[in-house]
mmCIF file of C-alpha atoms in Angstrom:
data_model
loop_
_atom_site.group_PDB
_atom_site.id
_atom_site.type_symbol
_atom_site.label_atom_id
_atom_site.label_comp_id
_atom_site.label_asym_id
_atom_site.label_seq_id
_atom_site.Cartn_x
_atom_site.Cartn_y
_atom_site.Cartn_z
ATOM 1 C CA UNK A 981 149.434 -113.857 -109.030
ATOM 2 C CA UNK A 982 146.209 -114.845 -110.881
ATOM 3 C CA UNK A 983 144.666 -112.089 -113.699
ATOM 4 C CA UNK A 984 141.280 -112.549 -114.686
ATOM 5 C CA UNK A 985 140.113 -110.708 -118.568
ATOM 6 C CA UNK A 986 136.877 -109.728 -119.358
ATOM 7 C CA UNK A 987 137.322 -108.572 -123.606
ATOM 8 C CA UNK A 988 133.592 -107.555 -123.860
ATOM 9 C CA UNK A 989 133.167 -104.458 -121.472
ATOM 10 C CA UNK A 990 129.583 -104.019 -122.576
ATOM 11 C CA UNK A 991 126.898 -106.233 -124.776
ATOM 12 C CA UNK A 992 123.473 -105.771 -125.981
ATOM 13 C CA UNK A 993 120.912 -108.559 -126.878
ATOM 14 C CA UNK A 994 117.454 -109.133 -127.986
ATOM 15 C CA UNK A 995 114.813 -110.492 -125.195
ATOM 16 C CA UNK A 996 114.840 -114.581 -126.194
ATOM 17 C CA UNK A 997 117.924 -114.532 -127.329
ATOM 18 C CA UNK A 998 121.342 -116.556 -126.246
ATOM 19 C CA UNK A 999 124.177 -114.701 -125.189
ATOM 20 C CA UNK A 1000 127.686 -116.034 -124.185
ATOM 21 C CA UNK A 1001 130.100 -113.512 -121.970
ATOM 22 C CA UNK A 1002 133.774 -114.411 -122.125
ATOM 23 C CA UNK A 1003 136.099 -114.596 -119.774
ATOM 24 C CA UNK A 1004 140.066 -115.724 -119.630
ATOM 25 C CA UNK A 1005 142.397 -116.220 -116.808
ATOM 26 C CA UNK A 1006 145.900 -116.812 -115.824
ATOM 27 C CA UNK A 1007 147.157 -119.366 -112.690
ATOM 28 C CA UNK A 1008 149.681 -121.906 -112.259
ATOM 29 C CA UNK A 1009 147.290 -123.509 -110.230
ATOM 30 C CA UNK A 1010 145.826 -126.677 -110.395
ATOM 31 C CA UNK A 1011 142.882 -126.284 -107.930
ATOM 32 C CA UNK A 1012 140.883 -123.772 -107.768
ATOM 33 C CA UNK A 1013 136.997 -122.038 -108.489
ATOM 34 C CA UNK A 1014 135.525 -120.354 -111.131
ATOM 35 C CA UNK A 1015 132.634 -117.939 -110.444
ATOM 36 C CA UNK A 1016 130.212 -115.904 -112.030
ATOM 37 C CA UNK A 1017 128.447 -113.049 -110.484
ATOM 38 C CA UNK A 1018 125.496 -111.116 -111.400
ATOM 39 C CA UNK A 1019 125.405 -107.443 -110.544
ATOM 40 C CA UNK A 1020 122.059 -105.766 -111.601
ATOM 41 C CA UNK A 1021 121.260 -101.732 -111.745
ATOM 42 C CA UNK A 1022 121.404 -100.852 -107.901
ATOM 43 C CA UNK A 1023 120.861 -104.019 -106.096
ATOM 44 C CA UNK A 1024 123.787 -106.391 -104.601
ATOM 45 C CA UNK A 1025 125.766 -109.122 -106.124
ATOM 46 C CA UNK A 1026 125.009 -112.149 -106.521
ATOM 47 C CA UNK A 1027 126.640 -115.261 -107.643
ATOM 48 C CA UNK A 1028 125.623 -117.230 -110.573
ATOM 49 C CA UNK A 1029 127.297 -120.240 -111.144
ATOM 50 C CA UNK A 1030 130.435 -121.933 -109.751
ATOM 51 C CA UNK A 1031 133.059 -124.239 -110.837
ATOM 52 C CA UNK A 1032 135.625 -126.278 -109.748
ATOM 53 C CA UNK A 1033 138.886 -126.985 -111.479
ATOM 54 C CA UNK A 1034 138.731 -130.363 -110.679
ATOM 55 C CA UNK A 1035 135.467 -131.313 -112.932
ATOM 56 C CA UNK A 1036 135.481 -131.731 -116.300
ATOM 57 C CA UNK A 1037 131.375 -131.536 -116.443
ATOM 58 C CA UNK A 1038 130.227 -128.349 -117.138
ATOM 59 C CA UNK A 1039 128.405 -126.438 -113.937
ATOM 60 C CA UNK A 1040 124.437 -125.304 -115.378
ATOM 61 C CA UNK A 1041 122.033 -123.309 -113.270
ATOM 62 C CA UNK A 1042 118.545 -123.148 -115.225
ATOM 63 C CA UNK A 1043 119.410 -120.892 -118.200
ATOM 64 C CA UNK A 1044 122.907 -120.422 -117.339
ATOM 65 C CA UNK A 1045 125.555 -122.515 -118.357
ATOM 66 C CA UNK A 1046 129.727 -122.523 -118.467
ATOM 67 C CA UNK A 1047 132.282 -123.918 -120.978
ATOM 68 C CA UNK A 1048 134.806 -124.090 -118.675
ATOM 69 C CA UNK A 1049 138.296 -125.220 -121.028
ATOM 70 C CA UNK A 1050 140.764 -125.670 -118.359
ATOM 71 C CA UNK A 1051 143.798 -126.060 -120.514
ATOM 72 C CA UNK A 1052 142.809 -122.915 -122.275
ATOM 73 C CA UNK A 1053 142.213 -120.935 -119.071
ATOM 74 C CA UNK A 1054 138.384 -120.457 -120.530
ATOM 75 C CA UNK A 1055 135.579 -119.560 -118.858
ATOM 76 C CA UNK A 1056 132.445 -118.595 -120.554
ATOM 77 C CA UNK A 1057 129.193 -118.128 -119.172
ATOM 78 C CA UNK A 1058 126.133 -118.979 -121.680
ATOM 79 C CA UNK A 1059 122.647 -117.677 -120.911
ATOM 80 C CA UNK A 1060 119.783 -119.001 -122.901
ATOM 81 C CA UNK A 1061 116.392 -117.658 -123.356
ATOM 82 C CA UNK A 1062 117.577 -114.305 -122.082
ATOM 83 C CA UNK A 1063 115.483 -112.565 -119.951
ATOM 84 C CA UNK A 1064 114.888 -108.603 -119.068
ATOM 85 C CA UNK A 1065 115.848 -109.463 -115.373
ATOM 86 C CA UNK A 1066 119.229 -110.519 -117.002
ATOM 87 C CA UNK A 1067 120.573 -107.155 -117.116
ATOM 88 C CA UNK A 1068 123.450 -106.724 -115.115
ATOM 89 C CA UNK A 1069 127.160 -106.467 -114.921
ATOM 90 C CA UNK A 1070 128.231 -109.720 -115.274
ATOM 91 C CA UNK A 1071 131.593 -110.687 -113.059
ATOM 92 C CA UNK A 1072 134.255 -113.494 -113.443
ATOM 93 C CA UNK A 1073 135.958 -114.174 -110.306
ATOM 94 C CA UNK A 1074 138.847 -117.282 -109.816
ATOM 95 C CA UNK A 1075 139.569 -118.224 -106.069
ATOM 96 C CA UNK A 1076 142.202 -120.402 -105.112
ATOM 97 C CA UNK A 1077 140.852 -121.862 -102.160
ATOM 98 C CA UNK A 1078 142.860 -121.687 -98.556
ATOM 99 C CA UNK A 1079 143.332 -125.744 -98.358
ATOM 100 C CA UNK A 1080 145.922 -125.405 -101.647
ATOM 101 C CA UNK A 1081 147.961 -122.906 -99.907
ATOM 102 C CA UNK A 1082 146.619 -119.691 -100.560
ATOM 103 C CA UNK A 1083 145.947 -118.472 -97.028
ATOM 104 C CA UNK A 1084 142.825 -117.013 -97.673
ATOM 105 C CA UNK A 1085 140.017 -116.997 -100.270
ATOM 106 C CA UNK A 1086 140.090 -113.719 -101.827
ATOM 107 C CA UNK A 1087 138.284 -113.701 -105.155
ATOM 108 C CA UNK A 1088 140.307 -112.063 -108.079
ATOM 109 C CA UNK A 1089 137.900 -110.562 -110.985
ATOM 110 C CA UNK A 1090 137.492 -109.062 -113.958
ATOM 111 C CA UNK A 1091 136.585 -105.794 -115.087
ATOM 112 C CA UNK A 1092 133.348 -107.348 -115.647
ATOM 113 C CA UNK A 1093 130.679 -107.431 -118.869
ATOM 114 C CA UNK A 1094 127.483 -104.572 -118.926
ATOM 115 C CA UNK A 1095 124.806 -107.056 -120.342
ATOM 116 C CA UNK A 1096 121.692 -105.139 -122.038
ATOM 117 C CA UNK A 1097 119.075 -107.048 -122.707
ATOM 118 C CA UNK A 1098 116.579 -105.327 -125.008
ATOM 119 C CA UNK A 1099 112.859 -105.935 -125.326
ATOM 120 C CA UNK B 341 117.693 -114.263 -93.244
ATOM 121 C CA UNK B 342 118.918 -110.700 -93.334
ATOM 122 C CA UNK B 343 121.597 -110.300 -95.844
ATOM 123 C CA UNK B 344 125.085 -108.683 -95.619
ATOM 124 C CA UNK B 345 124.472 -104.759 -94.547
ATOM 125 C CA UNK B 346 126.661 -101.909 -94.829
ATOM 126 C CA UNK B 347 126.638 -98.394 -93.440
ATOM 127 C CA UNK B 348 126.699 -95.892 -94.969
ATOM 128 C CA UNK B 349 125.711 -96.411 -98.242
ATOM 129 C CA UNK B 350 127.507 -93.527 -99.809
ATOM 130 C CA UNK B 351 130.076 -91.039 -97.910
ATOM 131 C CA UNK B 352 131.185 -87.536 -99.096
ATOM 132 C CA UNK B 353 134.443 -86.464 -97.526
ATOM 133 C CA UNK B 354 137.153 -84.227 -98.021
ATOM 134 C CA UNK B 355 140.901 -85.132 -98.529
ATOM 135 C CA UNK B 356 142.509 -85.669 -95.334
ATOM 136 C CA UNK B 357 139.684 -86.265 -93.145
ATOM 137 C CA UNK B 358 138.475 -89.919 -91.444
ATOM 138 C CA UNK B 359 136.075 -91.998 -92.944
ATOM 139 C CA UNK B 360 134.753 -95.401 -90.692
ATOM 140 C CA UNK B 361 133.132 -98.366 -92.790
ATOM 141 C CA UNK B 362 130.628 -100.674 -91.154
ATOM 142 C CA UNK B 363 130.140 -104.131 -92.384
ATOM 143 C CA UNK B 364 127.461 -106.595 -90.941
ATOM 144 C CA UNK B 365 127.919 -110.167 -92.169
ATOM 145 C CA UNK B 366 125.216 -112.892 -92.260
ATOM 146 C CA UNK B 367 125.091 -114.236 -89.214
ATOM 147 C CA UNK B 368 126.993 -117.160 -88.535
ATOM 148 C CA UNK B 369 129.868 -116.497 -91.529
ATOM 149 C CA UNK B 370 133.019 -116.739 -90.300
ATOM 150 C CA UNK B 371 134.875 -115.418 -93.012
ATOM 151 C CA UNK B 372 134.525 -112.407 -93.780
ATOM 152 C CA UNK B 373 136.265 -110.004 -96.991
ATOM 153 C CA UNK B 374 136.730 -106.412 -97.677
ATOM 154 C CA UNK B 375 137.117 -105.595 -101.364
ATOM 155 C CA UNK B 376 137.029 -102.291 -103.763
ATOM 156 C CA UNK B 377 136.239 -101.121 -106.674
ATOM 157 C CA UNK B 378 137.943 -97.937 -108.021
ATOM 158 C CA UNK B 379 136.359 -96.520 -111.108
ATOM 159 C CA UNK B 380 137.191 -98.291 -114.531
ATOM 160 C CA UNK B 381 139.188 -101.078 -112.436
ATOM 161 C CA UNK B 382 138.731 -104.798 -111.595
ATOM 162 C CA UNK B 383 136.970 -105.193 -108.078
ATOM 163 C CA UNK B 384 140.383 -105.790 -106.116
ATOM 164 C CA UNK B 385 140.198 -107.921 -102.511
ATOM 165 C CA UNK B 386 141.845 -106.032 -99.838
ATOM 166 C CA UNK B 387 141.116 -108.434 -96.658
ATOM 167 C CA UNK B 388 140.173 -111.669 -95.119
ATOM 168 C CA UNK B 389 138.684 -112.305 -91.495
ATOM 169 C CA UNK B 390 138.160 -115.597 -90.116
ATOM 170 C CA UNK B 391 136.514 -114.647 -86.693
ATOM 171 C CA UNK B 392 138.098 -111.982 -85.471
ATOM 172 C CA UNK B 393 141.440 -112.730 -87.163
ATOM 173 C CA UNK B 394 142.856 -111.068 -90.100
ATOM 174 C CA UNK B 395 143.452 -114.408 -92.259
ATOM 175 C CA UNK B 396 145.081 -112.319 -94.777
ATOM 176 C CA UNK B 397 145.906 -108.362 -95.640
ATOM 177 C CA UNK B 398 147.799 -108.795 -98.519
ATOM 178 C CA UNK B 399 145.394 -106.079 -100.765
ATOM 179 C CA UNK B 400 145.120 -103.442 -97.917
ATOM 180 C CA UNK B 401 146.508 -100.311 -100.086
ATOM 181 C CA UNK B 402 148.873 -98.861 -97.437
ATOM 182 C CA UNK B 403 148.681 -98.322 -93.273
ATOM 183 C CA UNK B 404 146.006 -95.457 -93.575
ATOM 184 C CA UNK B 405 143.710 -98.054 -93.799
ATOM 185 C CA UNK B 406 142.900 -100.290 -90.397
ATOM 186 C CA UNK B 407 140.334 -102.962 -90.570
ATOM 187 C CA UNK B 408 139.093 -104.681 -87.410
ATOM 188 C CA UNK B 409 136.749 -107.032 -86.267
ATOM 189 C CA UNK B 410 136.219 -107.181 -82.921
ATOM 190 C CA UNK B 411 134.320 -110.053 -81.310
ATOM 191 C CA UNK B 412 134.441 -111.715 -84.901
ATOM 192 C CA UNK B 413 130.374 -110.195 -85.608
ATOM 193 C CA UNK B 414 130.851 -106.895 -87.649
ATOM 194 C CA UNK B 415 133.382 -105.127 -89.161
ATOM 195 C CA UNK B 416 134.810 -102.087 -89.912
ATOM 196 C CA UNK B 417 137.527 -100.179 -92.060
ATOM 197 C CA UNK B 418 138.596 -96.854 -91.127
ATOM 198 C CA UNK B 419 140.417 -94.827 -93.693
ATOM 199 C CA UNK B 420 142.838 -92.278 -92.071
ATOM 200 C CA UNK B 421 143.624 -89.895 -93.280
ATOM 201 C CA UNK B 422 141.736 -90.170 -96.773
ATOM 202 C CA UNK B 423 143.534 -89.334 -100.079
ATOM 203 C CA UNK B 424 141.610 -88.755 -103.565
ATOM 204 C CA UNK B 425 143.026 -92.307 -104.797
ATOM 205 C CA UNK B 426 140.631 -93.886 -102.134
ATOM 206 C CA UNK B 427 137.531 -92.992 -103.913
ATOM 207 C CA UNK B 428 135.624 -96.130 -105.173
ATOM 208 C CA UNK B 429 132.923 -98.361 -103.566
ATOM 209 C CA UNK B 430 133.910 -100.554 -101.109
ATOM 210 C CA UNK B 431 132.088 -104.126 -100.925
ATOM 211 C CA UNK B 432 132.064 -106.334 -97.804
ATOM 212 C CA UNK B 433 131.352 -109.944 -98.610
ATOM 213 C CA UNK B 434 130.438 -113.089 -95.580
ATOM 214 C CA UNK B 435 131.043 -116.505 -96.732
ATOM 215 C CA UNK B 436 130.575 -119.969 -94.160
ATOM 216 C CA UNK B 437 132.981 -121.704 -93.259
ATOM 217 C CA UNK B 438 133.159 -125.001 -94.113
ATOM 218 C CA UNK B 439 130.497 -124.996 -96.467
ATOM 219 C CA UNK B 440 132.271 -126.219 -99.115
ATOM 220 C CA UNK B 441 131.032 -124.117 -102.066
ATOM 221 C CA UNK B 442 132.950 -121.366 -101.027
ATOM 222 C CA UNK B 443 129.825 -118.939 -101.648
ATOM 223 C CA UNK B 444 130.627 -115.061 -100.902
ATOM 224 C CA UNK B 445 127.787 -113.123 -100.035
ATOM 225 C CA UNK B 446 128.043 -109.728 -100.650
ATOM 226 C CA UNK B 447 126.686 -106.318 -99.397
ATOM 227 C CA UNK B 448 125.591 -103.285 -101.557
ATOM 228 C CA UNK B 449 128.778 -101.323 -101.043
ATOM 229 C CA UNK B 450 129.707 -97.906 -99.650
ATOM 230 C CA UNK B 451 130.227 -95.292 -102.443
ATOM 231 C CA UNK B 452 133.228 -93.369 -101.174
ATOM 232 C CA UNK B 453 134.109 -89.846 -102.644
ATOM 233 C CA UNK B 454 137.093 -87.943 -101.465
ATOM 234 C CA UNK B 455 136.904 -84.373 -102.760
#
């Protein structure tokens, strides 16, 4: 079974600033997806960037970025230029996809990250 | 494009008592998830439909809890009878099939308290 850990349950930031959430998994897998998903105050989630095992490039989104370290099991997400609208809990999800034997394409997460960002 | 819906947003029950979840996925999504979120815990995934099929139930906590999908459009996920444990929000998630980029789409929950 996979386990996805989130160390930082909550951080706080200054408006402009960079921020970098952490995340950590564990599979014996050799294909599967990475997510990130957004959860702001109240409203749905929303996913934020993907990526697959399989690349070695880095997935970026506008201000949001990975460093995914496969060998590691790393998977941080960066945000630059941080923005008030970026508060939200902040989820890491893995998903081994259906076509590598899984059977279905349940995400696991992680307890997930409170971000603050403060004006 | 209407998103994914769910009704009711928050439910109140006692301990022992039914509760029914709705879940409306995008239209179109095959595949369709149940998941939960229990207070302090990791969102956990209880179910997959693909259509009207359960693709797999591997999370479903124990057999008070029946999902179905009839017609493969909407879902729901009747708790019978309800224990305290079962308090937590409940998120339904649609994803395409065959899209590739294996995209979930998710709805705003149902806050379930059992008192």
């Amino acid at each position: 079974a996979q386990t996805v850990t989130q160390s930082q349950p909550e951080m706080s930031v200054q408006e402009a600033e960079t921020v970098t959430l952490s995340c950590t998994y564990d599979t014996s897998e050799n294909n599967y997806y990475l997510f990130w998903y957004k959860q702001p105050p109240s409203r749905q989630m929303i996913l934020v960037i993907r990526q697959e095992a399989y690349k070695q490039q880095n997935a970026t989104e506008n201000r949001f970025s990975v460093n995914f370290q496969k060998a590691a099991k790393s998977f941080s997400l960066k945000i630059s230029d941080s923005q008030l609208g970026d508060t939200a809990m902040y989820f890491c999800a893995f998903m081994k996809p259906w076509f590598s034997g899984g059977g279905a394409d349940g995400l696991t997460f992680g307890k997930g990250t409170h971000l603050i960002i403060q004006p | 494009e209407a998103g994914v819906t769910q009704f009711p947003s928050h439910s109140v029950i006692e301990k022992g008592q039914t509760v029914t979840l709705r879940c409306d996925p995008i239209s179109g999504h095959d595949n369709l998830y149940w998941y939960r979120r229990v207070m302090g815990k990791e969102i956990k995934f209880l179910l997959h439909f693909v259509k009207e099929s359960k693709q797999d139930e591997s999370g479903m906590p124990n057999n008070r809890f029946l999902a179905e999908r009839t017609g493969g459009t909407y879902s729901t996920l009747k708790v019978q009878p309800a224990e305290l444990e079962d308090s937590g929000v409940y998120f339904c998630a649609s994803s395409q099939a065959g899209s590739g980029s294996y995209e979930q789409y998710f709805g705003p929950g149902t806050r379930l308290t059992v008192t």
